[in-house]
Coordinates of C-alpha atoms in Angstrom, one line a residue:
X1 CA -35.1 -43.2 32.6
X2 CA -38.3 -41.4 34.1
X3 CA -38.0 -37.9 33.4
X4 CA -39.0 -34.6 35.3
X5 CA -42.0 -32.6 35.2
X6 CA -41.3 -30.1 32.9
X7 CA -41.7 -26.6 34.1
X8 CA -43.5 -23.8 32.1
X9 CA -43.3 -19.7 32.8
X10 CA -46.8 -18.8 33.6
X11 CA -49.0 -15.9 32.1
X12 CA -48.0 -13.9 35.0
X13 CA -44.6 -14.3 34.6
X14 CA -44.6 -13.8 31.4
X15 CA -46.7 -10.7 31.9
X16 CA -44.0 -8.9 34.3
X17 CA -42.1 -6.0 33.2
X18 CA -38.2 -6.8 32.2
X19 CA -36.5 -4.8 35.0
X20 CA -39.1 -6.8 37.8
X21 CA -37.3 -9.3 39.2
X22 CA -39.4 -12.6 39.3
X23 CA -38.4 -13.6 42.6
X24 CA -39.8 -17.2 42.5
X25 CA -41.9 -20.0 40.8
X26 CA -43.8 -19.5 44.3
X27 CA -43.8 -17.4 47.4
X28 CA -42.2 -20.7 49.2
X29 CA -40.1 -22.5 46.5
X30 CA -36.7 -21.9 45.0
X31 CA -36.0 -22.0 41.3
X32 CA -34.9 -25.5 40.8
X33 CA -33.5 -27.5 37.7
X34 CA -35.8 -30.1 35.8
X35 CA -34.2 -33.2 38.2
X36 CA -34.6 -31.2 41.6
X37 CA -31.2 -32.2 42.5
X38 CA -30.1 -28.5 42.2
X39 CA -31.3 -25.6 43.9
X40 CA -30.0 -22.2 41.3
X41 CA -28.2 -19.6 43.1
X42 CA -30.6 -17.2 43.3
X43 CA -34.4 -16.5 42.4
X44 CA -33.6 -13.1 40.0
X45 CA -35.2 -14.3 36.9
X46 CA -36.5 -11.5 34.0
X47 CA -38.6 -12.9 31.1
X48 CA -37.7 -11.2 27.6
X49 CA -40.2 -10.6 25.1
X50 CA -38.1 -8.8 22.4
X51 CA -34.7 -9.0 21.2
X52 CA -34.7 -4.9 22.7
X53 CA -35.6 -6.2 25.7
X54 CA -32.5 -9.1 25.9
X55 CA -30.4 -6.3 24.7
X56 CA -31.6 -3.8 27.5
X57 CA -31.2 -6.3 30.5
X58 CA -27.8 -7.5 29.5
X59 CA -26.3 -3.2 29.1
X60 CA -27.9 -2.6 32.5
X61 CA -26.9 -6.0 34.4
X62 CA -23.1 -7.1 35.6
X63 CA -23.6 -10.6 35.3
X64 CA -26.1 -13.2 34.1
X65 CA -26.8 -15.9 32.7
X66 CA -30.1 -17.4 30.6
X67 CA -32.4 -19.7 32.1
X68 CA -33.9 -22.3 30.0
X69 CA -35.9 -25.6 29.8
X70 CA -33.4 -26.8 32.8
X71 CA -32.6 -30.3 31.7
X72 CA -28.5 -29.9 33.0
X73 CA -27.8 -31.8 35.9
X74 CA -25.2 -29.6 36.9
X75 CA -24.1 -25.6 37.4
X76 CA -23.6 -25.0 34.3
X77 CA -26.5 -22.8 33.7
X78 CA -26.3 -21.4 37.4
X79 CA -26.4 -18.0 38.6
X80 CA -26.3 -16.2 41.9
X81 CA -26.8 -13.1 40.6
X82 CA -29.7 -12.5 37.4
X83 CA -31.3 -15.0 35.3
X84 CA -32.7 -14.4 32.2
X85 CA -35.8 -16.4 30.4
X86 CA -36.3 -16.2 26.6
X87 CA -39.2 -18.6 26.8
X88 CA -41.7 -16.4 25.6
X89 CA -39.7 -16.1 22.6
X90 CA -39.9 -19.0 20.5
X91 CA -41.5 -19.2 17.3
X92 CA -40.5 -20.2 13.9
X93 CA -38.7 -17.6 12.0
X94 CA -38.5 -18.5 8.5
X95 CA -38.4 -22.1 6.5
X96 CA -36.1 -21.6 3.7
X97 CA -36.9 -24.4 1.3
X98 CA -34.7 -23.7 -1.0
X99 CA -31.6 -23.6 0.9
X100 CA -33.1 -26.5 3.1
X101 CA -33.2 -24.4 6.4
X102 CA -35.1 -23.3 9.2
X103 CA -34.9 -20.7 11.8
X104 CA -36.4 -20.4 15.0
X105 CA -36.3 -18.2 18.3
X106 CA -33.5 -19.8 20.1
X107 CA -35.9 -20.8 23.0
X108 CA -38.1 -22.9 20.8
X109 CA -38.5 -26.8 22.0
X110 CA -37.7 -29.4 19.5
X111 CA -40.8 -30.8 20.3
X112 CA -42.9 -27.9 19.0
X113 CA -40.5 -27.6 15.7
X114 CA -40.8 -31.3 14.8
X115 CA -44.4 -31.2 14.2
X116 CA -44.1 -28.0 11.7
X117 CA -41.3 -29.0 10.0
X118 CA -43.2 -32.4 9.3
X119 CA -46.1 -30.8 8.0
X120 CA -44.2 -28.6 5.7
X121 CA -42.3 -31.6 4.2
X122 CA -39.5 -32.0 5.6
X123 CA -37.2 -33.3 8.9
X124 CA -34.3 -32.9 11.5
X125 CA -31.7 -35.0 10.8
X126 CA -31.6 -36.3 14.5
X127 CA -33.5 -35.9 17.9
X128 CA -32.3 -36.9 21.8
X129 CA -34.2 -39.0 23.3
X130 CA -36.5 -36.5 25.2
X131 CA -37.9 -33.6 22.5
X132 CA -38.8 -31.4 25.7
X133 CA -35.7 -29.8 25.6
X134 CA -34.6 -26.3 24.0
X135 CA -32.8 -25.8 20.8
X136 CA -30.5 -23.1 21.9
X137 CA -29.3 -25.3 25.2
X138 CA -29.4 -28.8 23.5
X139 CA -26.6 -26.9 20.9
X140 CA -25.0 -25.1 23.3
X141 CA -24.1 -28.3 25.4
X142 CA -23.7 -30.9 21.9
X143 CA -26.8 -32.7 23.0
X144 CA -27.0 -35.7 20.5
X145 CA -29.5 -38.9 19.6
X146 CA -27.7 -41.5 18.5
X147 CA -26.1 -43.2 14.9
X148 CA -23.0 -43.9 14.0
X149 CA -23.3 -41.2 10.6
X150 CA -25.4 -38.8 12.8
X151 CA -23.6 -35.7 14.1
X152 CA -24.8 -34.3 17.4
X153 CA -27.8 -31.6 17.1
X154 CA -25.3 -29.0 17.3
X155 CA -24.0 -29.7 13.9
X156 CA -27.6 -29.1 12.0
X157 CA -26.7 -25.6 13.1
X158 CA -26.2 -23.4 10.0
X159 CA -26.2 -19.8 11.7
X160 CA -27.3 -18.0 14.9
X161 CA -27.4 -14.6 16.3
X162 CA -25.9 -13.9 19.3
X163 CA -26.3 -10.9 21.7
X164 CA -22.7 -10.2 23.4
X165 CA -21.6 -8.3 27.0
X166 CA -22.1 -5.0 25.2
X167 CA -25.4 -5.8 23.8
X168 CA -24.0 -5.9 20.2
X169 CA -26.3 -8.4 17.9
X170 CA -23.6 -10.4 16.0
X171 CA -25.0 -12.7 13.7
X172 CA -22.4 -16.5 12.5
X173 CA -23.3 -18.9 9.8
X174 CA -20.9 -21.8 8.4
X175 CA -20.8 -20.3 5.2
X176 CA -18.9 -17.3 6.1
X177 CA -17.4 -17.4 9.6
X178 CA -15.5 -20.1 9.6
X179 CA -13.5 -20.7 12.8
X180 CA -15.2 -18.3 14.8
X181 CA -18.5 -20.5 13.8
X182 CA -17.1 -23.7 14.7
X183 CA -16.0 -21.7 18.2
X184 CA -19.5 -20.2 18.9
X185 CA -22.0 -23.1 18.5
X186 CA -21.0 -25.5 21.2
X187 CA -20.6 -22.2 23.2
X188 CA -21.1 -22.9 26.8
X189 CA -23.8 -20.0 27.6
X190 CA -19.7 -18.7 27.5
X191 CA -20.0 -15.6 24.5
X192 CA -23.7 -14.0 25.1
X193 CA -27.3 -14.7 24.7
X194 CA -28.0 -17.1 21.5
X195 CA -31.7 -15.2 19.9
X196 CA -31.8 -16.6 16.9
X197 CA -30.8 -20.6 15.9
X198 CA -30.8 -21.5 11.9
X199 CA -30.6 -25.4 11.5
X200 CA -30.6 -27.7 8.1
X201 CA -33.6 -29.7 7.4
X202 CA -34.3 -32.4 4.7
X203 CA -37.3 -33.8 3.1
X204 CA -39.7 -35.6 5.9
X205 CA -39.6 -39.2 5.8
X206 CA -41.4 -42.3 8.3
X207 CA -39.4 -44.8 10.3
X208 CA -40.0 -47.2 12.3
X209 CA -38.9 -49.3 15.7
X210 CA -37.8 -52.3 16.4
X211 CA -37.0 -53.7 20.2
X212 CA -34.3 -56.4 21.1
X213 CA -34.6 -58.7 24.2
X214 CA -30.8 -59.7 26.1
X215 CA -28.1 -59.3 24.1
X216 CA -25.0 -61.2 25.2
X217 CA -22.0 -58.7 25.8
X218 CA -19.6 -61.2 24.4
X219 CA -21.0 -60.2 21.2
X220 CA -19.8 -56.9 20.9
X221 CA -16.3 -58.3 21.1
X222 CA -16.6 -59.1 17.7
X223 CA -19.6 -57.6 16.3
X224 CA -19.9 -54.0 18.0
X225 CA -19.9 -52.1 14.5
X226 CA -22.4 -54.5 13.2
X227 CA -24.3 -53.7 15.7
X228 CA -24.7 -50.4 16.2
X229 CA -24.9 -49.6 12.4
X230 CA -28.3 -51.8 12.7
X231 CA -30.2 -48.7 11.9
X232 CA -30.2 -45.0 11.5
X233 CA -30.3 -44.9 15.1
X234 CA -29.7 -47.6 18.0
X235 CA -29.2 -47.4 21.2
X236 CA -28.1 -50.3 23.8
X237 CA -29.5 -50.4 27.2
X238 CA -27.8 -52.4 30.2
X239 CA -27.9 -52.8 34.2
X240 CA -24.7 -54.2 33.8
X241 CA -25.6 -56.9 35.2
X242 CA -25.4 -60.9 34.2
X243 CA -23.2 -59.7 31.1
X244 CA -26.2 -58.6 29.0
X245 CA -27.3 -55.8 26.9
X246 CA -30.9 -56.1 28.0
X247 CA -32.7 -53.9 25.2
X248 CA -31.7 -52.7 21.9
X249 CA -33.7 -49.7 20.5
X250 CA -33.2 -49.8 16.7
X251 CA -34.4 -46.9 14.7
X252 CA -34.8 -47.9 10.8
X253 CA -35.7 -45.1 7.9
X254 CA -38.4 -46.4 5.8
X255 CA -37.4 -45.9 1.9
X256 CA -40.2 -45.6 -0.6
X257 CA -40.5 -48.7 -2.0
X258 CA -38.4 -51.0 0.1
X259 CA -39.9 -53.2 2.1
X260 CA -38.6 -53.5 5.9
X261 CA -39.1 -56.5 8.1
X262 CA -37.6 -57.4 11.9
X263 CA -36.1 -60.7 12.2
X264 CA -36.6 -62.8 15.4
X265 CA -33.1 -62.8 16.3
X266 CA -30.4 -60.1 16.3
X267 CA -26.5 -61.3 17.8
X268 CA -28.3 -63.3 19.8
X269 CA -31.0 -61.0 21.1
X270 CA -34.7 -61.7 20.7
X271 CA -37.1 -59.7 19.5
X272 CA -39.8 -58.1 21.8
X273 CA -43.5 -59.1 21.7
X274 CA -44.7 -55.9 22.9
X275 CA -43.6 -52.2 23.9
X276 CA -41.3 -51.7 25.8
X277 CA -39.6 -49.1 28.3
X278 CA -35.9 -49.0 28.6
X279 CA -36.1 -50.2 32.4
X280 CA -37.9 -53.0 32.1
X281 CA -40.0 -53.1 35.0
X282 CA -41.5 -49.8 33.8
X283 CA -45.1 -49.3 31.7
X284 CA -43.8 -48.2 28.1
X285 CA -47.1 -46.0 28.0
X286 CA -44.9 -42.7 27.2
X287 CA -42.5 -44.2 25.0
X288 CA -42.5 -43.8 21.6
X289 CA -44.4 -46.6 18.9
X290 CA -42.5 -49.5 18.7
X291 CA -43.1 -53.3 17.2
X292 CA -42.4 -51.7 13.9
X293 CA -45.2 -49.3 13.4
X294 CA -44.3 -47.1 10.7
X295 CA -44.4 -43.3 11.9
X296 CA -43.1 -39.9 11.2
X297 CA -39.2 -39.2 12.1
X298 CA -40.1 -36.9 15.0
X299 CA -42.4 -39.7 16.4
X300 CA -39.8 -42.5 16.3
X301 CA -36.1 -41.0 17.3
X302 CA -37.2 -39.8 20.4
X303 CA -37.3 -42.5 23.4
X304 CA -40.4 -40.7 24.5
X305 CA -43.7 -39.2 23.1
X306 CA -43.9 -35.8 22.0
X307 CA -47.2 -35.7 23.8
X308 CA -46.0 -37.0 26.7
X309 CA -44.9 -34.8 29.9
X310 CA -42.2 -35.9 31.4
X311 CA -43.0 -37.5 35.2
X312 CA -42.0 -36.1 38.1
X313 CA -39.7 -39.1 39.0
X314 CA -36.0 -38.0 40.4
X315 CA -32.9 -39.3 39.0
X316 CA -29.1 -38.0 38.2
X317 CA -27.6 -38.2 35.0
X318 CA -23.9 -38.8 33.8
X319 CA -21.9 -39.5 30.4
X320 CA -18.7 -39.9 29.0
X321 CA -17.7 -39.8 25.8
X322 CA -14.9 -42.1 24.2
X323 CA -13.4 -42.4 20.9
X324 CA -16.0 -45.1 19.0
X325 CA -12.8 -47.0 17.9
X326 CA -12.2 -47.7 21.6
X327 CA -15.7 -48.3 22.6
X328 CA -15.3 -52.1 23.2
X329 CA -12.8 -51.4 25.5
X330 CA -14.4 -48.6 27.6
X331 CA -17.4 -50.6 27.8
X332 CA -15.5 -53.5 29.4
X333 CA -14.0 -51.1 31.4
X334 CA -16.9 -49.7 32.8
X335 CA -18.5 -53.7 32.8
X336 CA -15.8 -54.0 35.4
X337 CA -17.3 -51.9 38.1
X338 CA -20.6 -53.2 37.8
X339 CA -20.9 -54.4 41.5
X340 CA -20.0 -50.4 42.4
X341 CA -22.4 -49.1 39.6
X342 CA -25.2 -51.2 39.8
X343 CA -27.2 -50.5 43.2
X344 CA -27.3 -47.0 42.4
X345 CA -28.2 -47.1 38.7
X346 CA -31.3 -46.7 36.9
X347 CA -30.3 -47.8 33.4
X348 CA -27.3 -47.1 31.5
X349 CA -27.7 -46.5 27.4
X350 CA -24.7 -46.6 25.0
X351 CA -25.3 -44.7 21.7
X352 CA -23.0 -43.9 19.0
X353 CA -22.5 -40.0 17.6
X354 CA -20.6 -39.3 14.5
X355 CA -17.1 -36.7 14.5
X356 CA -17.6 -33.3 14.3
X357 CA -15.6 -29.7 13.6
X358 CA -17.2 -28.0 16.8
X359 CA -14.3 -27.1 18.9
X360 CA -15.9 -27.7 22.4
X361 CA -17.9 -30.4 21.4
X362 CA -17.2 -34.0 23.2
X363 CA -16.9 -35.4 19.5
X364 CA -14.8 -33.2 18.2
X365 CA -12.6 -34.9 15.3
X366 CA -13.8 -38.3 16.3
X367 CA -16.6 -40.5 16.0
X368 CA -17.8 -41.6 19.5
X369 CA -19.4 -43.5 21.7
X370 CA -21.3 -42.4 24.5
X371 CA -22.1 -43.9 27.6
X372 CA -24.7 -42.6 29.5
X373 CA -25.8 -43.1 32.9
X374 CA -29.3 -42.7 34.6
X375 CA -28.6 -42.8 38.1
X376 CA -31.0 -43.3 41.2
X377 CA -30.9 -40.1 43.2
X378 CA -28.4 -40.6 45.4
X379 CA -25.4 -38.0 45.0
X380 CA -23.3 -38.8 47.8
X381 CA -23.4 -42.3 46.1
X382 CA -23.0 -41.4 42.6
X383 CA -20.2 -39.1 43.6
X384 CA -17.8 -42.2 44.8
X385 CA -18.7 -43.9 42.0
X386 CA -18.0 -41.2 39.0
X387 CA -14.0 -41.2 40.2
X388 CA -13.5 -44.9 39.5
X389 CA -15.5 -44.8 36.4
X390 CA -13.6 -41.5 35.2
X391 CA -10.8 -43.7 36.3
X392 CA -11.3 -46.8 34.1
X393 CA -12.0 -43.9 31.1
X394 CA -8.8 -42.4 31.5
X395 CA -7.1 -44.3 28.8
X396 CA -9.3 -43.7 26.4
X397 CA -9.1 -39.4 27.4
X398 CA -13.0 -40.0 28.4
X399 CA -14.9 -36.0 27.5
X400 CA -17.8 -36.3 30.0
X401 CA -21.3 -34.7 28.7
X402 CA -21.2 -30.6 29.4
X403 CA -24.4 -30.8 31.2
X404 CA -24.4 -33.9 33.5
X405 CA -22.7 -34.8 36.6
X406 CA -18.9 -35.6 36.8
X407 CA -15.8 -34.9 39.0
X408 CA -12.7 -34.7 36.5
X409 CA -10.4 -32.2 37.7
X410 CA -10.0 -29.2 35.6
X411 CA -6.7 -29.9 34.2
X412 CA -7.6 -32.7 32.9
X413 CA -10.9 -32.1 31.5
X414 CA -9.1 -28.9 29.7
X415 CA -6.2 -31.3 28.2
X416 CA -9.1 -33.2 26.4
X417 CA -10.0 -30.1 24.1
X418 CA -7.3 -28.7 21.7
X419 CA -9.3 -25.7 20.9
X420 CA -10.0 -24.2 24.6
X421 CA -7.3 -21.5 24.3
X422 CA -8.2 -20.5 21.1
X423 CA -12.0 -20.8 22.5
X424 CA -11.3 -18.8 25.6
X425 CA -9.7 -16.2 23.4
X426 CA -12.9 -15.4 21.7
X427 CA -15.1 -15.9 25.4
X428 CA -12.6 -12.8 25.7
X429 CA -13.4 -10.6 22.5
X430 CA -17.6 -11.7 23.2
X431 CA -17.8 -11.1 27.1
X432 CA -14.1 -9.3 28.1
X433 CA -15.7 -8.2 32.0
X434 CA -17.0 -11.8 32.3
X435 CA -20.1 -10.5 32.7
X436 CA -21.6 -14.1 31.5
X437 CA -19.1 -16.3 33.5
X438 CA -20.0 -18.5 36.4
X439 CA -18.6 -20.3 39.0
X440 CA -18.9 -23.9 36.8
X441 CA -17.2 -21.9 33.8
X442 CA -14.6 -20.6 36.0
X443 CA -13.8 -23.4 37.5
X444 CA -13.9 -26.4 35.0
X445 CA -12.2 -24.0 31.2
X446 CA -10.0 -21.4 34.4
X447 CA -9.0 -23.7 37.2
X448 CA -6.8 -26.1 38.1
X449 CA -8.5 -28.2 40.7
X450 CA -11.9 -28.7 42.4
X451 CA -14.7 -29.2 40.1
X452 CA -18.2 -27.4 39.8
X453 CA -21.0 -29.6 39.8

């Protein structure tokens, strides 16, 4: 799981007048994601300093789309005609300690709100495992940490302002919009430019981390819930290889006045003697504290230091989500194409998510489990492999990850969420031109057949 160099606007980018087109990071590069396995569309990218200046770009352009920190693997965020980059844009609002909320510019990274919120006293109630990533695309996409009564980090979401197709500022909370809330947050870069994020907090608190050495697979047979309720967060890691689990992160809140302790064995797995990164063979020098080191929230959920920037390593990425009922099953499932998986895999890491009211979430109206896959990069590869696995998942109506590679045909991926017509009516009433439409959006919620990766 070595992740990419993470790629900042520079002062003279930021410094360029709205209607200049920014034609390129450099006079002989192309705008690239975060992996560089995707070369965008096109190199038309406007920074915004001011909500007047989002509103102004999106009157005077025919179609766009917002750029952010990159992390999708896919074309979801692709463009081949205007980008626009909010990144300049991302401070801290208000804190609301009363009503136990914060709000940020919609750019902000997790990884510069984790440190405030901590000071101030309090905490988000989950992180993913990298906190490089932005607020506004991590909840536009349902990108989640892991615990089986943790909702993904879309559902801290409490409000947002949104700029639509006309360059009308509409502004949705949960306590008042209802529906068209639970529409909007998981919203695709689909309905308009997201300004404004407003997401719950709760008072602060320490945890710490504990690492587990091989644990047989036989044992989630009959022990999976057991398991993966170990902690507030835990996440398995496997090769799938010699019928193993062969690390288990586990994430535990420390309560004033309770006294935790790791013991040597869990289901069979062992507990680590020293630090360690989720491929083995790898130096755990960027991940997070572990060997039980208490630590603030924002220092432990993440797999990898806030500090830390991302290498420049390449690697694809893929997940599925299944119903956590049937997550014994899919796993086995999955454990059968190891010999097909395995020489092109990094790591794979199973984490649990709890149900959600999102309507184009992956865990919407069921808890799930999510099987993520960290693949060498090696597309032509991966892209035999994703069909059988999609194959194996097809019981269990697998929703793969919004952002990440996979090569479900339309139809089927739109069977899998109840709410798209209802969702699409309202992409309709936002954006009625389809001026923030793409060729992945047409594609995988409009078409019929070949999929958009």
């Amino acid at each position: 799981m070595e992740k990419r160099t993470f790629l900042k606007l520079s002062s003279t980018l930021l410094a360029t007048p709205i209607l200049s087109p920014l034609l390129s990071w450099t006079a002989d590069s192309k705008l690239q994601n975060w992996a560089g396995n995707l070369q965008y569309s096109t190199d038309r990218l406007y920074p915004a300093k001011s909500i007047a200046q989002v509103q102004e770009f999106i009157k005077k352009q025919p179609k766009l789309k917002v750029l952010g920190t990159r992390h999708c693997f896919n074309t979801i965020a692709d463009s081949k005609d205007n980008f626009l980059s909010l990144q300049a844009m991302d401070d801290v609002i208000s804190l609301d300690t009363n009503a136990h909320t914060v709000t940020v510019d919609a750019s902000m990274k997790y990884g510069q709100l984790a440190p405030y919120l901590d000071k101030k006293g309090f905490a988000l109630h989950n992180l993913a495992s990298l906190p490089h990533i932005s607020i506004a695309g991590a909840c536009a996409t349902a990108t989640h940490g892991s615990g089986v009564k943790n909702g993904n980090l879309s559902t801290a979401v409490s409000g947002m302002e949104i700029i639509t197709a006309a360059g009308d500022i509409r502004t949705l909370s949960r306590a008042k919009d209802g529906d068209t809330f639970r529409a909007a947050v998981v919203h695709l870069g689909a309905l308009g430019v997201v300004t404004k994020v407003t997401l719950d907090v709760e008072p602060t608190f320490l945890m710490r981390q504990d690492v587990y050495e091989n644990l047989p697979m036989a044992q989630l047979k009959d022990h999976f819930e057991a398991i993966v309720s170990g902690g507030y967060s835990v996440s398995l890691f496997t090769d799938w290889q010699k019928s193993r689990i062969s690390e288990v992160w586990i994430k535990r809140r420390i309560d004033k006045g309770v006294k935790l302790d790791a013991k040597p064995e869990y289901f069979g797995a062992t507990l680590a003697k020293k630090n360690l990164h989720p491929i083995a063979e790898l130096s755990a020098v960027n991940c997070t504290e572990q060997m039980g080191v208490p630590g603030p929230w924002y220092e432990r959920m993440p797999h990898f230091r806030m500090g830390f920037t991302p290498s420049s390593g390449k690697e694809l990425q893929s997940e599925y989500f299944v119903p956590r009922k049937n997550a014994v099953e899919a796993i086995l499932a999955v454990e059968r194409l190891r010999d097909h998986i395995s020489p092109h895999l990094m790591i794979t890491e199973l984490r649990t998510i709890d149900g959600d009211n999102l309507w184009m979430s992956p865990c919407y109206k069921q808890p799930s489990l999510a099987i993520h896959f960290t693949w060498k990069q090696e597309w032509a590869a991966v892209r035999k492999v994703l069909p059988m696995i999609e194959k194996e998942l097809a019981p269990f109506k697998a929703r793969p990850h919004w952002g990440k590679l996979f090569t479900m045909a339309p139809s089927v991926l739109q069977s899998r969420y109840e709410k798209l017509p209802a969702f699409k009516e309202l992409v309709k009433e936002y954006d009625p031109k389809g001026k923030f439409r793409n060729a992945f959006l047409d594609t995988n919620l409009y078409g019929s057949s070949k999929v958009v990766t």
